[in-house]
Amino acid sequence: MTIEKSVLRQAQLLLLEGLKEIDRICNKHSINYWIDSGTLLGAKRHGGFIPWDDDIDICMTRKDYNRFIDICSEELNQKKYFLQTVKSDPYYININVPCKLRILKTKTIQKFEIKYQCYDERAQNGLFIDIFPFDKYSKNNLIKKHIEKSLSVLFFIKLISYFNDFKKIKGIKRLVSPFIKYIGKMIPRNFLISITTKIAHKMSLRKINYIYAPCIEFIWLFKVTFEENEIFPLKEIKFEDAIFKCPNDLHKYLVKYYGDSYMELPPENKREYHFEKIEL
């Protein structure tokens, strides 16, 4: 299914207003954030949204992320937005993405929710801005790979426990998925929250020999890591009709994500979108 361009553009503008709300809160409380991934690429290559993009990605250090979560309970415009986490929404399943700002009075169905038959009407399913904490990983590859990354595997196994259809998975993965689902059901959500809080706090105390990368809930999907001076001090970039924060070394940051040819448009069959359906 292809989302109509007019609907997609309306969705993008609603997401832009959500990003401005985050920017307002962060500026008021001296919280550092930066636009990331496809949002950052869109700002650089298009001056705004990638034409087919249907979400927004931002990042914060773990310390600022924790402050942001706390402050939003008082500051966030709750008539328009809902801050979705494992704690705030008991039916939220995509828990390896620890936080989403949901746009109220909208509804979406993601492609993976159709593929694996895991859509839950009880959850908040509006348009979203993904909010990722960045953690400080050890420069020791053995520690980073075999200890700090391992938690994200548990989050992925827990995510699979919500899947109800494995027919579109190929090969050996299809055979083992039901077993993984069974294991995932045995992992308590509260346990994941508790251990993540403890490990992330310990990592945040590092003063030397660390690199930044997406959060321990999610890092197994990413091979990119960043030196502190590639992110900080943050700079600014125009995105649509406003100015937002971005990493210090924008070119190097985007090369790490997308390669040297990031300014080139991908072929149409490689233009990815998240949603199967959007209702506004």
Coordinates of C-alpha atoms in Angstrom, one line a residue:
M1 CA 0.0 0.0 0.0
T2 CA 1.2 3.5 -0.9
I3 CA 0.2 6.5 1.3
E4 CA -1.3 9.3 -0.8
K5 CA 1.2 12.2 -1.1
S6 CA -1.3 14.7 0.3
V7 CA -1.9 12.6 3.4
L8 CA 1.8 12.0 3.8
R9 CA 2.5 15.7 3.6
Q10 CA -0.2 16.5 6.2
A11 CA 1.4 13.8 8.5
Q12 CA 4.9 15.4 8.0
L13 CA 3.6 18.8 9.1
L14 CA 2.0 17.3 12.2
L15 CA 5.3 15.7 13.0
L16 CA 7.1 19.0 12.4
E17 CA 4.9 20.6 15.1
G18 CA 5.7 17.8 17.4
L19 CA 9.4 18.4 16.8
K20 CA 8.9 22.1 17.6
E21 CA 7.3 21.1 20.9
I22 CA 10.3 18.9 21.8
D23 CA 12.6 21.8 20.8
R24 CA 10.6 24.2 23.0
I25 CA 10.9 22.0 26.0
C26 CA 14.6 21.2 25.5
N27 CA 15.5 24.8 25.0
K28 CA 13.6 25.9 28.1
H29 CA 15.3 23.3 30.3
S30 CA 18.8 23.3 28.7
I31 CA 18.5 19.8 27.4
N32 CA 20.7 18.9 24.4
Y33 CA 19.1 16.9 21.6
W34 CA 19.9 16.5 17.9
I35 CA 17.9 15.4 14.8
D36 CA 19.2 12.1 13.6
S37 CA 19.0 9.4 10.9
G38 CA 16.6 10.1 8.0
T39 CA 15.5 13.4 9.6
L40 CA 19.1 14.6 9.6
L41 CA 19.7 13.4 6.1
G42 CA 16.5 15.1 4.9
A43 CA 17.7 18.4 6.5
K44 CA 21.0 18.2 4.7
R45 CA 19.8 16.9 1.3
H46 CA 16.3 18.3 1.0
G47 CA 16.2 21.1 3.5
G48 CA 13.4 19.3 5.3
F49 CA 11.7 15.9 5.1
I50 CA 12.9 13.3 2.7
P51 CA 9.8 13.3 0.4
W52 CA 8.8 9.8 1.3
D53 CA 9.7 9.9 5.0
D54 CA 6.9 9.4 7.5
D55 CA 8.6 9.8 10.9
I56 CA 11.2 11.9 12.7
D57 CA 14.2 10.7 14.7
I58 CA 16.0 12.6 17.4
C59 CA 18.7 11.6 19.9
M60 CA 19.9 12.8 23.4
T61 CA 22.6 11.6 25.7
R62 CA 21.2 9.2 28.3
K63 CA 21.4 11.9 31.1
D64 CA 19.5 14.4 29.0
Y65 CA 17.0 11.7 27.9
N66 CA 16.2 10.9 31.6
R67 CA 15.7 14.5 32.4
F68 CA 13.5 15.0 29.3
I69 CA 11.2 12.1 30.3
D70 CA 10.8 13.5 33.8
I71 CA 10.2 17.1 32.6
C72 CA 7.6 16.1 30.0
S73 CA 5.2 15.0 32.7
E74 CA 4.7 18.7 33.5
E75 CA 5.8 20.5 30.3
L76 CA 4.4 18.4 27.4
N77 CA 1.2 19.6 25.8
Q78 CA -0.9 16.6 26.7
K79 CA -3.8 17.7 24.6
K80 CA -1.8 17.1 21.5
Y81 CA 0.9 14.6 22.4
F82 CA 1.6 11.4 24.3
L83 CA 5.0 10.3 25.5
Q84 CA 5.0 6.6 24.9
T85 CA 7.4 4.4 26.9
V86 CA 7.2 0.9 28.4
K87 CA 6.1 2.6 31.6
S88 CA 3.5 4.9 30.2
D89 CA 1.8 2.4 27.8
P90 CA 1.5 -1.2 29.0
Y91 CA 0.5 -2.3 25.5
Y92 CA 3.6 -0.7 23.7
I93 CA 5.4 -3.6 22.1
N94 CA 8.3 -1.9 20.1
I95 CA 10.3 -1.6 23.3
N96 CA 13.7 -1.6 21.7
V97 CA 12.8 1.9 20.7
P98 CA 12.5 3.2 24.3
C99 CA 10.5 6.4 23.7
K100 CA 8.1 7.8 21.1
L101 CA 6.3 11.1 21.0
R102 CA 2.9 10.2 19.6
I103 CA 0.7 12.7 17.8
L104 CA -2.8 12.3 19.4
K105 CA -5.9 12.2 17.2
T106 CA -4.0 10.3 14.5
K107 CA -3.7 6.6 13.8
T108 CA -1.1 4.5 12.0
I109 CA -0.4 0.9 11.3
Q110 CA 3.3 0.0 10.7
K111 CA 4.5 -2.4 8.0
F112 CA 6.1 -4.7 10.6
E113 CA 2.8 -4.9 12.5
I114 CA 1.1 -6.2 9.4
K115 CA 4.0 -8.5 8.5
Y116 CA 4.1 -10.2 11.9
Q117 CA 0.4 -9.7 12.8
C118 CA 1.2 -7.8 16.0
Y119 CA -0.9 -4.7 15.8
D120 CA -2.5 -3.9 19.2
E121 CA -5.5 -1.5 19.2
R122 CA -5.1 -0.9 22.9
A123 CA -1.7 0.8 22.4
Q124 CA -1.3 4.4 21.4
N125 CA -0.7 4.1 17.6
G126 CA -0.5 7.7 16.4
L127 CA 2.2 9.3 14.2
F128 CA 5.5 9.3 16.1
I129 CA 8.8 10.9 16.7
D130 CA 11.4 8.3 17.8
I131 CA 13.5 9.5 20.7
F132 CA 16.7 7.6 21.2
P133 CA 19.1 8.0 24.1
F134 CA 22.8 7.7 23.2
D135 CA 24.9 5.7 25.6
K136 CA 28.7 5.7 26.3
Y137 CA 30.2 2.4 25.1
S138 CA 33.6 1.1 26.0
K139 CA 36.3 1.4 23.3
N140 CA 37.2 -2.1 24.2
N141 CA 35.5 -4.1 21.5
L142 CA 35.1 -7.2 23.6
I143 CA 33.2 -5.3 26.3
K144 CA 31.2 -3.4 23.8
K145 CA 30.2 -6.3 21.6
H146 CA 29.8 -9.1 24.1
I147 CA 28.6 -7.3 27.2
E148 CA 27.1 -3.9 26.5
K149 CA 25.4 -5.0 23.2
S150 CA 24.0 -8.2 24.7
L151 CA 21.1 -6.4 26.5
S152 CA 19.6 -5.3 23.1
V153 CA 19.3 -9.0 22.2
L154 CA 17.0 -9.5 25.1
F155 CA 14.9 -6.5 24.0
F156 CA 14.7 -8.1 20.5
I157 CA 13.7 -11.4 21.9
K158 CA 11.0 -9.7 23.9
L159 CA 9.8 -7.9 20.8
I160 CA 9.5 -11.2 18.9
S161 CA 7.3 -12.5 21.8
Y162 CA 4.5 -10.2 20.5
F163 CA 4.6 -11.5 16.9
N164 CA 1.8 -13.8 15.8
D165 CA 2.8 -14.7 12.3
F166 CA 6.2 -15.9 11.1
K167 CA 5.3 -17.0 7.5
K168 CA 7.2 -14.2 5.9
I169 CA 10.4 -15.1 7.7
K170 CA 12.8 -17.2 5.5
G171 CA 15.1 -20.1 6.2
I172 CA 16.2 -21.2 9.6
K173 CA 15.0 -18.0 11.3
R174 CA 11.4 -19.1 10.5
L175 CA 11.9 -22.4 12.3
V176 CA 13.4 -21.0 15.4
S177 CA 11.1 -17.9 15.7
P178 CA 8.4 -19.8 17.7
F179 CA 11.0 -21.0 20.2
I180 CA 12.4 -17.4 20.5
K181 CA 8.8 -16.2 21.0
Y182 CA 8.4 -18.6 23.9
I183 CA 11.6 -17.4 25.5
G184 CA 10.6 -13.8 25.1
K185 CA 7.3 -14.4 26.9
M186 CA 9.3 -15.5 29.9
I187 CA 11.3 -12.2 30.1
P188 CA 9.5 -9.7 32.3
R189 CA 9.2 -6.1 31.0
N190 CA 10.0 -4.8 34.4
F191 CA 13.2 -6.7 34.5
L192 CA 14.3 -5.2 31.2
I193 CA 13.5 -1.7 32.5
S194 CA 15.4 -2.3 35.8
I195 CA 18.5 -3.7 34.3
T196 CA 18.6 -1.1 31.5
T197 CA 18.4 1.7 34.1
K198 CA 21.3 0.3 36.1
I199 CA 23.6 -0.5 33.2
A200 CA 23.0 2.8 31.3
H201 CA 23.6 4.8 34.5
K202 CA 26.9 3.0 35.0
M203 CA 27.9 3.6 31.4
S204 CA 27.0 7.3 31.6
L205 CA 29.6 7.8 34.3
R206 CA 32.5 7.1 32.0
K207 CA 35.0 9.9 31.6
I208 CA 37.6 8.4 29.3
N209 CA 37.9 5.6 26.6
Y210 CA 34.3 5.7 25.4
I211 CA 32.4 6.2 22.2
Y212 CA 28.8 7.2 21.6
A213 CA 26.2 5.0 19.9
P214 CA 22.4 4.4 20.0
C215 CA 21.0 3.1 23.2
I216 CA 21.7 -0.3 24.7
E217 CA 18.1 -1.3 24.0
F218 CA 18.7 -0.9 20.3
I219 CA 22.4 -0.9 19.5
W220 CA 22.5 -4.4 18.0
L221 CA 20.9 -3.0 14.8
F222 CA 23.7 -0.4 14.4
K223 CA 27.3 -0.7 13.6
V224 CA 28.0 3.0 13.7
T225 CA 29.7 4.7 16.6
F226 CA 30.7 8.3 17.2
E227 CA 33.5 10.1 18.9
E228 CA 32.3 12.9 21.2
N229 CA 33.7 15.6 19.0
E230 CA 31.7 14.3 16.1
I231 CA 28.5 15.1 18.0
F232 CA 29.4 17.9 20.4
P233 CA 29.3 20.8 20.5
L234 CA 26.0 20.7 18.7
K235 CA 25.4 23.0 15.8
E236 CA 22.1 24.1 14.1
I237 CA 20.5 23.2 10.8
K238 CA 17.4 24.3 8.9
F239 CA 14.7 21.7 8.7
E240 CA 11.5 22.8 6.9
D241 CA 10.6 26.3 8.3
A242 CA 12.6 26.1 11.6
I243 CA 16.1 25.6 13.0
F244 CA 17.0 22.6 15.1
K245 CA 20.1 21.1 16.7
C246 CA 22.4 18.8 14.7
P247 CA 25.7 17.0 15.3
N248 CA 28.9 19.0 15.2
D249 CA 30.5 17.1 12.3
L250 CA 27.5 16.7 10.0
H251 CA 29.3 15.3 7.0
K252 CA 31.2 12.6 8.9
Y253 CA 28.1 11.7 10.9
L254 CA 26.1 11.2 7.7
V255 CA 28.9 9.3 6.0
K256 CA 28.9 6.8 8.9
Y257 CA 25.2 6.2 8.5
Y258 CA 24.7 6.3 4.8
G259 CA 28.1 6.2 3.1
D260 CA 29.9 8.7 0.9
S261 CA 27.1 9.0 -1.6
Y262 CA 24.4 10.1 1.0
M263 CA 23.5 13.1 -1.1
E264 CA 22.4 10.9 -4.0
L265 CA 18.7 9.8 -4.2
P266 CA 18.2 6.1 -3.8
P267 CA 16.2 4.2 -6.5
E268 CA 12.5 4.1 -6.0
N269 CA 12.5 0.5 -4.9
K270 CA 14.9 1.4 -2.0
R271 CA 12.8 4.3 -0.7
E272 CA 11.5 3.0 2.6
Y273 CA 8.5 4.0 4.7
H274 CA 7.2 2.8 8.0
F275 CA 3.5 2.9 7.7
E276 CA 1.0 0.7 5.9
K277 CA -1.8 3.1 6.9
I278 CA -2.2 6.7 8.2
E279 CA -5.4 8.2 9.5
L280 CA -5.5 11.9 10.3

